[in-house]
Short mmCIF file of C-alpha atoms and ligand atoms in Angstrom, two decimals:
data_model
loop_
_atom_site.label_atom_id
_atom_site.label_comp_id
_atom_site.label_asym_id
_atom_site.label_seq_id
_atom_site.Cartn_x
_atom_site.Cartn_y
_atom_site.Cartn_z
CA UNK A 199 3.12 -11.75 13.13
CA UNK A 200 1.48 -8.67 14.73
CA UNK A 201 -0.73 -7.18 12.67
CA UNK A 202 -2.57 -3.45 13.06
CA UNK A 203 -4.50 -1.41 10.65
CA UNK A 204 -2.19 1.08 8.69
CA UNK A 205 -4.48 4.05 10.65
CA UNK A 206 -3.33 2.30 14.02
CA UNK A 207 0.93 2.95 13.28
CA UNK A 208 2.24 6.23 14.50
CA UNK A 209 4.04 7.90 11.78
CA UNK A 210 7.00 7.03 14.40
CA UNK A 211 6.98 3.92 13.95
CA UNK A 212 7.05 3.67 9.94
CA UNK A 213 10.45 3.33 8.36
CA UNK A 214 10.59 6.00 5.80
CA UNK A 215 10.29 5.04 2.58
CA UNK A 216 13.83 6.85 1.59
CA UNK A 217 14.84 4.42 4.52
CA UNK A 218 13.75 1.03 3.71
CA UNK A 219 14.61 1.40 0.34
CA UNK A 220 18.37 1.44 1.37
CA UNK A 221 17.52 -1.10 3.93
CA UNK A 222 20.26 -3.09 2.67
CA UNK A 223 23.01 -0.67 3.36
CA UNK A 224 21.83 0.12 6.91
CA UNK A 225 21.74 -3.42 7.46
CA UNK A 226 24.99 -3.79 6.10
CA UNK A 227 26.49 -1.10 8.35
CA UNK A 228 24.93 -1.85 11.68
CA UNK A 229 25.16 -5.72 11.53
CA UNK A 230 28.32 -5.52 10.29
CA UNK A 231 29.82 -7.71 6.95
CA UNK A 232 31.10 -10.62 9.60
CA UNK A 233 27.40 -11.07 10.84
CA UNK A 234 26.34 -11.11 7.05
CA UNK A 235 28.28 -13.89 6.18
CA UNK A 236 27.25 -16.22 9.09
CA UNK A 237 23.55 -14.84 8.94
CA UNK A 238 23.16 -14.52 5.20
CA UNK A 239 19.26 -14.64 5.86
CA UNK A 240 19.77 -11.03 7.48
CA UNK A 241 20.59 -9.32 3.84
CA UNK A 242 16.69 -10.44 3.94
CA UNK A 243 14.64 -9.59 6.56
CA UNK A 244 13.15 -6.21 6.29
CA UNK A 245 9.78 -5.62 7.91
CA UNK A 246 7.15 -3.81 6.08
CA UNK A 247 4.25 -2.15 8.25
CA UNK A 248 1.58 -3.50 6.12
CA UNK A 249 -2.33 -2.37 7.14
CA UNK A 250 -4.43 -6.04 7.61
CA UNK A 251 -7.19 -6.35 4.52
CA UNK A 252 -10.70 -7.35 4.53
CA UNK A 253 -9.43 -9.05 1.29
CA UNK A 254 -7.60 -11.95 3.38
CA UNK A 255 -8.70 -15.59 3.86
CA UNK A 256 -8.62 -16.81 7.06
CA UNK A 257 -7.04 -19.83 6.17
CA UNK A 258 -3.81 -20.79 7.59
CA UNK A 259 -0.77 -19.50 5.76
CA UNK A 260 1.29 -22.06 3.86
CA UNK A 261 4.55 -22.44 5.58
CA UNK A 262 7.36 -19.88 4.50
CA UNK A 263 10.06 -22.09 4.24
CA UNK A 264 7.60 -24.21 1.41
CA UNK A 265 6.40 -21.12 -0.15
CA UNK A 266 9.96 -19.82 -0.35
CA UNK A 267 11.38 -23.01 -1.84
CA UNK A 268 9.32 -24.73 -4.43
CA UNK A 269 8.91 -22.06 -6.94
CA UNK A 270 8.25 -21.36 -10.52
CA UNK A 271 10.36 -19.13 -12.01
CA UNK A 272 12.37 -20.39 -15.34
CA UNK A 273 14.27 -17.30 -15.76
CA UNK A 274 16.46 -19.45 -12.61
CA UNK A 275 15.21 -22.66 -14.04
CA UNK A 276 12.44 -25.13 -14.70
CA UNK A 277 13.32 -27.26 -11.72
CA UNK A 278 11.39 -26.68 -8.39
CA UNK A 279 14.08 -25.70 -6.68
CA UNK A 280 16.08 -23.51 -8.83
CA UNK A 281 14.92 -20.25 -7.95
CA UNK A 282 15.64 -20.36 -3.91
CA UNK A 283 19.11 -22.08 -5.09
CA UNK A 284 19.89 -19.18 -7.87
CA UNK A 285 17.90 -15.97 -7.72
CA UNK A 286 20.34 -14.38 -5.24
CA UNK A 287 22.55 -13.28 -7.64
CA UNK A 288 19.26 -11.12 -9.15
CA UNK A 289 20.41 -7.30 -8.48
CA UNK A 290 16.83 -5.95 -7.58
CA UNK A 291 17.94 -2.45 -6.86
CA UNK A 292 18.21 0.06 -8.40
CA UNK A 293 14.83 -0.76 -10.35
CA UNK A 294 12.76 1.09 -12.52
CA UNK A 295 9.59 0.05 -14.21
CA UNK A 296 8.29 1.46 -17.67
CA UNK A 297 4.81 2.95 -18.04
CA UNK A 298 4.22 3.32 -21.50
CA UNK A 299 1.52 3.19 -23.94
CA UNK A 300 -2.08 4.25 -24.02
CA UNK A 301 -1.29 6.17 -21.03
CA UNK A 302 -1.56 9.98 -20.05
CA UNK A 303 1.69 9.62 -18.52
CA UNK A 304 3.96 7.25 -19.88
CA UNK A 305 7.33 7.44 -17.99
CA UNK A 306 9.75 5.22 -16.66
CA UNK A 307 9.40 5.32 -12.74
CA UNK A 308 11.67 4.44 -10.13
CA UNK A 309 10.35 1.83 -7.53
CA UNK A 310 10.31 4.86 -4.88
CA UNK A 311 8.30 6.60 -7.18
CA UNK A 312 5.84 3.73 -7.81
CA UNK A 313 6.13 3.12 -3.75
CA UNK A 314 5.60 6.49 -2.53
CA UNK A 315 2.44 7.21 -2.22
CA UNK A 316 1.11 3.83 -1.71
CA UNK A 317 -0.15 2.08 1.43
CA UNK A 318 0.97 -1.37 1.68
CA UNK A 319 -1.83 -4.13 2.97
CA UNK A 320 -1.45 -7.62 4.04
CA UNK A 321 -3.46 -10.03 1.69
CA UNK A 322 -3.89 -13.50 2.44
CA UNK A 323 -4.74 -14.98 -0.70
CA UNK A 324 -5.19 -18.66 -1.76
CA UNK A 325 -2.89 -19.14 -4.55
CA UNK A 326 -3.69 -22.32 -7.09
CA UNK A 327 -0.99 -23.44 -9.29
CA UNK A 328 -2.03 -24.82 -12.99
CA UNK A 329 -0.27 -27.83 -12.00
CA UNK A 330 -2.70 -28.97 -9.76
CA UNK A 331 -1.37 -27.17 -5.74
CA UNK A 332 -2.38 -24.69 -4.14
CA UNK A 333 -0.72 -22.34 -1.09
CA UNK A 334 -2.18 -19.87 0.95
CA UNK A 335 0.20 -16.93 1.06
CA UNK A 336 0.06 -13.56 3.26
CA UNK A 337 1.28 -11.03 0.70
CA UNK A 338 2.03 -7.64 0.92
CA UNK A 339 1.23 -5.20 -1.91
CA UNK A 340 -1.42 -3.00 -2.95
CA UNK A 341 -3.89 -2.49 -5.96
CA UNK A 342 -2.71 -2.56 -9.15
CA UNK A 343 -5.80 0.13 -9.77
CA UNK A 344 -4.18 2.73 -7.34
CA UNK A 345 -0.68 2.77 -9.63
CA UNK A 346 -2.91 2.30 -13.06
CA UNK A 347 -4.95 5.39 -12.14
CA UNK A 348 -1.66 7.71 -11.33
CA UNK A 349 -0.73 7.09 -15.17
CA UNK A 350 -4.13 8.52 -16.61
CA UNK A 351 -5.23 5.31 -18.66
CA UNK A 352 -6.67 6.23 -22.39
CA UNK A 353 -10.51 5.67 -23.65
CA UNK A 354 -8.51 3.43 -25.89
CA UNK A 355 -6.96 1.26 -23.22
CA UNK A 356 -8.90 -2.37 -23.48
CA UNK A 357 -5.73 -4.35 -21.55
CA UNK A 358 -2.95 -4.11 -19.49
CA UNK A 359 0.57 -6.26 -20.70
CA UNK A 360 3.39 -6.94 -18.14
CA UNK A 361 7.47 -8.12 -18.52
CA UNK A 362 9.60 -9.61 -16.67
CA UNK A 363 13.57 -8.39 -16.96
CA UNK A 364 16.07 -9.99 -19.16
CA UNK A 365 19.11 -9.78 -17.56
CA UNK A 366 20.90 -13.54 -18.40
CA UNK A 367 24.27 -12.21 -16.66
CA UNK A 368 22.04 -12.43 -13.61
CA UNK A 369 19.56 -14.94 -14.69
CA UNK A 370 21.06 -18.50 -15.63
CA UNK A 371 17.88 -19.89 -16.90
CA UNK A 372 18.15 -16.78 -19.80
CA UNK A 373 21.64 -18.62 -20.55
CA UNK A 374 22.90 -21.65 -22.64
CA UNK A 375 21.40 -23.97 -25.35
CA UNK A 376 17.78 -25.15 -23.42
CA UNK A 377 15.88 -22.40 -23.29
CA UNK A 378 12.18 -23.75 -22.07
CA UNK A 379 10.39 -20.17 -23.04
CA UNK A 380 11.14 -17.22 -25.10
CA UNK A 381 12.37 -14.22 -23.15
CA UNK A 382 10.56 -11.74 -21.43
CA UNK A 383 8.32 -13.52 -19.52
CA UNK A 384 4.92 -11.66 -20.89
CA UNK A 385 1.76 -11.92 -19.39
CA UNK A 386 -1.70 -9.95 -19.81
CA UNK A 387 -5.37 -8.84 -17.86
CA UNK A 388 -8.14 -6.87 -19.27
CA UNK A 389 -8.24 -3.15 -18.41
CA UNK A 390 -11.34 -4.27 -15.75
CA UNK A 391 -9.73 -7.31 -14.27
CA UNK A 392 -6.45 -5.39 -13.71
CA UNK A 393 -8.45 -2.50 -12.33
CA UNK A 394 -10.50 -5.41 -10.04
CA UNK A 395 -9.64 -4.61 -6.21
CA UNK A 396 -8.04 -8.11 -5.53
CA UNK A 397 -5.59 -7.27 -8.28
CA UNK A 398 -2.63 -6.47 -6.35
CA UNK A 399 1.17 -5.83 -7.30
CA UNK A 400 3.41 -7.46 -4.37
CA UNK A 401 6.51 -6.16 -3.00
CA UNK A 402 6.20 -8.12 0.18
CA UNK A 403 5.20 -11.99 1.78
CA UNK A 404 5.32 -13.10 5.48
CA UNK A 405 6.04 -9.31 6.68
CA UNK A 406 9.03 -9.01 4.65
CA UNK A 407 10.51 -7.97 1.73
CA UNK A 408 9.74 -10.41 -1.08
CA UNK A 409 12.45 -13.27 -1.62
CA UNK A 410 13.83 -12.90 -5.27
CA UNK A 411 12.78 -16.05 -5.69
CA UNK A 412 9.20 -14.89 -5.34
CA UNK A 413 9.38 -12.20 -7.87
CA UNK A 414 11.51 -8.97 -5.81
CA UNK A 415 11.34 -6.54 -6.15
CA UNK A 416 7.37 -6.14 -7.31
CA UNK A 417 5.28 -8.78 -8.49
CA UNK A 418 1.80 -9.55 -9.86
CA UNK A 419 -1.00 -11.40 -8.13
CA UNK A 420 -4.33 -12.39 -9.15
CA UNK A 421 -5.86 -15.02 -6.85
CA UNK A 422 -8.46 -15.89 -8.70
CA UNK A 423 -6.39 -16.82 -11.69
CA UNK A 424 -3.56 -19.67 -12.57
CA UNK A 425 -0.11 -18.72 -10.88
CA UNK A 426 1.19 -18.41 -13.97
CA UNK A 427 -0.73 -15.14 -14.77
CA UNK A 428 1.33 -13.27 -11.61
CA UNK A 429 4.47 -12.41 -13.60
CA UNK A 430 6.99 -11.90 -11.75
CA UNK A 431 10.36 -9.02 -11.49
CA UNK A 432 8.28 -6.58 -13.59
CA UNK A 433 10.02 -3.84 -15.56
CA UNK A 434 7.26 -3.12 -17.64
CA UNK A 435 3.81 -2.31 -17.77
CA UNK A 436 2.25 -1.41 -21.06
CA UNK A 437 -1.68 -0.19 -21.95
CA UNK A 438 -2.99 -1.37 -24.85
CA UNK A 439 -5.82 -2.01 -26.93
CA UNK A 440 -5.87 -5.44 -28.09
CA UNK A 441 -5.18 -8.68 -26.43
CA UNK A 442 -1.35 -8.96 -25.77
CA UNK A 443 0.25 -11.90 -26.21
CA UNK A 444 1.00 -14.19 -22.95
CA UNK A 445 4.06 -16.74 -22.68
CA UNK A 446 2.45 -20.05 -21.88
CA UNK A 447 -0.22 -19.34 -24.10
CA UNK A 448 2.60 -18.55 -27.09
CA UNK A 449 4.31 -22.05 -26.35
CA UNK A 450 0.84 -24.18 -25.96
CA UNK A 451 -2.25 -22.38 -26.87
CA UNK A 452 -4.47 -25.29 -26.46
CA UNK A 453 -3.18 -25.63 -22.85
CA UNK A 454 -2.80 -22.13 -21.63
CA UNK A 455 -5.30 -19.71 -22.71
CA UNK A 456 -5.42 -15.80 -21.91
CA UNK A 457 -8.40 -15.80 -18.89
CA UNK A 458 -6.81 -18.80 -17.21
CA UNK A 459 -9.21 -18.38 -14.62
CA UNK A 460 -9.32 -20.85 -12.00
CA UNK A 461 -11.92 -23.52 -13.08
CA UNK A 462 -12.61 -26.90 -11.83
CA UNK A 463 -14.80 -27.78 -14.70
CA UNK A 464 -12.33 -27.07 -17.06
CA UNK A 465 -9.99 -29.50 -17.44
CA UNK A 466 -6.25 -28.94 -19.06
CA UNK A 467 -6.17 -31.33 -21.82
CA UNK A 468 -3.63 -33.40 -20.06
CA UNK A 469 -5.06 -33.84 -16.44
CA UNK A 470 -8.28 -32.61 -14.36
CA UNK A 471 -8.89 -29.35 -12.65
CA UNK A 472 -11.17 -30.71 -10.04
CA UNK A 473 -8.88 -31.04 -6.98
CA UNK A 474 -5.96 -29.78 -5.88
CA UNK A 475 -3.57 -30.87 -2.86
CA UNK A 476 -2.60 -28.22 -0.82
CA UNK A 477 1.71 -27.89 -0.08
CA UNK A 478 2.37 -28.68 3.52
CA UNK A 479 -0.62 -31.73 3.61
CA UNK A 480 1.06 -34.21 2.76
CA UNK A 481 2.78 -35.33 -0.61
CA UNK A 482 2.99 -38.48 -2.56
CA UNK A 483 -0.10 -41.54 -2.93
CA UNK A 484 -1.64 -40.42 0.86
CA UNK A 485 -1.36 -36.52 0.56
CA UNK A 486 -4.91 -35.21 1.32
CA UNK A 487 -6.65 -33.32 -2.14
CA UNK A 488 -8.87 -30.68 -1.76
CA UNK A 489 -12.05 -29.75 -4.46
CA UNK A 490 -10.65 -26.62 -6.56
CA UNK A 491 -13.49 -24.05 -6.42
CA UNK A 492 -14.28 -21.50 -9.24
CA UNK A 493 -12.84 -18.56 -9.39
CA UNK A 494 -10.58 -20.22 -6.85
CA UNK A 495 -13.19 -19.49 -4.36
CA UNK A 496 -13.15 -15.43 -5.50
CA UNK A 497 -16.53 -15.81 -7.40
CA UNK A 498 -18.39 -13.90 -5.25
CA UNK A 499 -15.95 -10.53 -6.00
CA UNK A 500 -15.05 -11.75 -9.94
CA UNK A 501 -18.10 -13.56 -11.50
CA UNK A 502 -19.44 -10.36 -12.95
CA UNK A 503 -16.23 -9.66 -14.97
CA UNK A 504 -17.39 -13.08 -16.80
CA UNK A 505 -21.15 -12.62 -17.04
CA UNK A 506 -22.19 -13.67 -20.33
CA UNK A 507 -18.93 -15.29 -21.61
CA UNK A 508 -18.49 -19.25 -21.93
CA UNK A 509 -15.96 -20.15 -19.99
CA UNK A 510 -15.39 -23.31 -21.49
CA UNK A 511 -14.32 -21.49 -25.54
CA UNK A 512 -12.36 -18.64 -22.92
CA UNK A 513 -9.94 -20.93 -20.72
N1 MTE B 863 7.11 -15.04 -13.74
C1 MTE B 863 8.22 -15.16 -14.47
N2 MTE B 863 8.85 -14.05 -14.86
N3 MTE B 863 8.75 -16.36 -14.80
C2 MTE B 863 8.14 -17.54 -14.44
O1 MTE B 863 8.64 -18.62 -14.79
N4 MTE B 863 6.23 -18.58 -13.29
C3 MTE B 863 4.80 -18.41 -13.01
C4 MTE B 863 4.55 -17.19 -12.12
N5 MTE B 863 5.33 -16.05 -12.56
C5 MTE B 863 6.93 -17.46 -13.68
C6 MTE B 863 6.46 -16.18 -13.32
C7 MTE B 863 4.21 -19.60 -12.40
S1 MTE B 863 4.01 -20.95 -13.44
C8 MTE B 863 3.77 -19.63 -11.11
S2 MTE B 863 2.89 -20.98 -10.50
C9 MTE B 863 4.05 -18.52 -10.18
O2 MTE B 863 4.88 -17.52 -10.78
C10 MTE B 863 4.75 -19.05 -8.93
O3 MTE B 863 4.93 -18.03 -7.99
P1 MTE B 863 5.61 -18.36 -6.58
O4 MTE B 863 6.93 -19.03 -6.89
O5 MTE B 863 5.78 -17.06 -5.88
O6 MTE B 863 4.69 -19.30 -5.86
#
């Protein structure tokens, strides 16, 4: 993928916003709905001019077709491969997220409006999954700060609380007898670590639009935390001033706490922290496992949100 700093595009180049927004219907149109059937990965591929960050790793980007296809995401179900099997039937626009609470201007905004006036950025971030793998994956979003400061955050505001949609019609692991969590999907940061620069929303991987799978049509990601703290398919975004509550947390507080920072001397109670194996080395008795670092090797940028707290009583 050719990459060039956002400063670097002529305006010419840039699909309007207004544009790629309806990408779906120009795509439609043009390729026509015979080509959409035999190319179904077409309905997909949108390019996003994204500006490269000083943010990235330079490690080398988990594969797409992995990252793409062993997912969490139990609103499709608990299995793996679930979500790349079932999300496609997720409508993901229109969408509108609600801003609301201790907020100068709650609202409920559009994803255009939310997308306007933003710059997307490439971020390759290592991602490491509470279950013990990690990816590498070149996202494209931008600062969660940039949209937080638009809404005027309160004195008051201590936290920021996210949801995911509940939409079961569309959703099949929202349907039937097992259900593994208790819908939405919540999930919170603290005002600063929401506000950190590496916080980003996502509306993008791999150049393109983000796979529903993944979280379309904006998702959360903080690298140096769990997976499980980037909630994904947000329609709501609330500022608060105490702790809000946090799914895995609710169904195993012992297990999952509210930092979830990444943190190799913390084990869960059921299996270590310490290593990790890395999706696309290998898999099964031989595959190759890595040391986990702290902070998920983001210490140097996040320590400082932590000084003075044991990590160890604030998993
Ligand atoms: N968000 C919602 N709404 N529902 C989920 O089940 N799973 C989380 C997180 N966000 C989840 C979610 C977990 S456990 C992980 S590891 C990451 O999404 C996985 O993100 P990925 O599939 O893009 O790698």
């Amino acid at each position: 993928m050719l990459i060039r700093k956002a400063s670097d595009i002529p305006s010419s180049e840039i699909t309007p916003h207004s544009v790629y927004l309806r990408r779906r219907e120009f795509l439609g149109a043009s390729l026509g709905l015979a080509a959409l059937a035999a190319f179904p990965d077409a309905t997909r591929a949108a390019q996003i001019a994204a500006a490269k960050s000083p943010y990235s790793t330079d490690e080398t980007p988990t594969r797409r077709a992995d990252a793409t296809s062993y997912n969490n995401f139990y609103e499709f179900g608990t299995d793996k491969a679930d979500p790349s099997a079932k999300a496609g039937s997720l409508k993901t626009s229109p969408w509108s997220v609600k801003i609301d609470g201790l907020v100068g201007k709650p609202a409920t905004y559009t994803l255009e409006d939310i997308l306007k006036p933003v710059t997307l950025e490439e971020r390759i971030y290592r991602m490491r999954c509470v279950e013990g793998w990690s990816m590498v994956i070149p996202w494209v979003g931008f600062p969660l700060a940039d949209l937080l400061k638009r809404v005027e955050p309160q004195n008051a505001a201590k936290y920021v609380a996210f949801e995911t949609l509940v939409r079961p019609e569309e959703m099949p692991g929202q349907r039937g007898l097992f259900q593994p969590l208790s819908w939405p999907y919540v999930e919170g940061l603290r005002l600063d670590e929401a506000m950190h620069p590496l916080t980003i929303l996502a509306t993008g991987m791999y150049g393109e639009t983000l796979p529903n799978q993944n979280g379309a049509p904006l998702r959360l990601v903080v690298p140096w935390k769990y997976g499980f703290k980037g909630i994904k398919s947000i329609v709501r975004i609330s500022l608060v001033d105490k702790e809000p509550p946090t799914t895995w947390n609710k169904l195993a507080a012992d297990e999952y706490g509210f930092y979830s920072n990444v943190n190799p001397e913390v084990d869960h109670p059921r299996w270590s922290q310490a290593t990790e194996r890395r999706i696309g080395e290998g898999s099964g008795l031989f595959a190759k496992r890595r040391p986990t670092l702290m902070f998920n090797g983001y210490g140097e940028q996040v320590a400082q949100l932590y000084s003075g707290m044991d990590l160890r009583a604030n998993y």
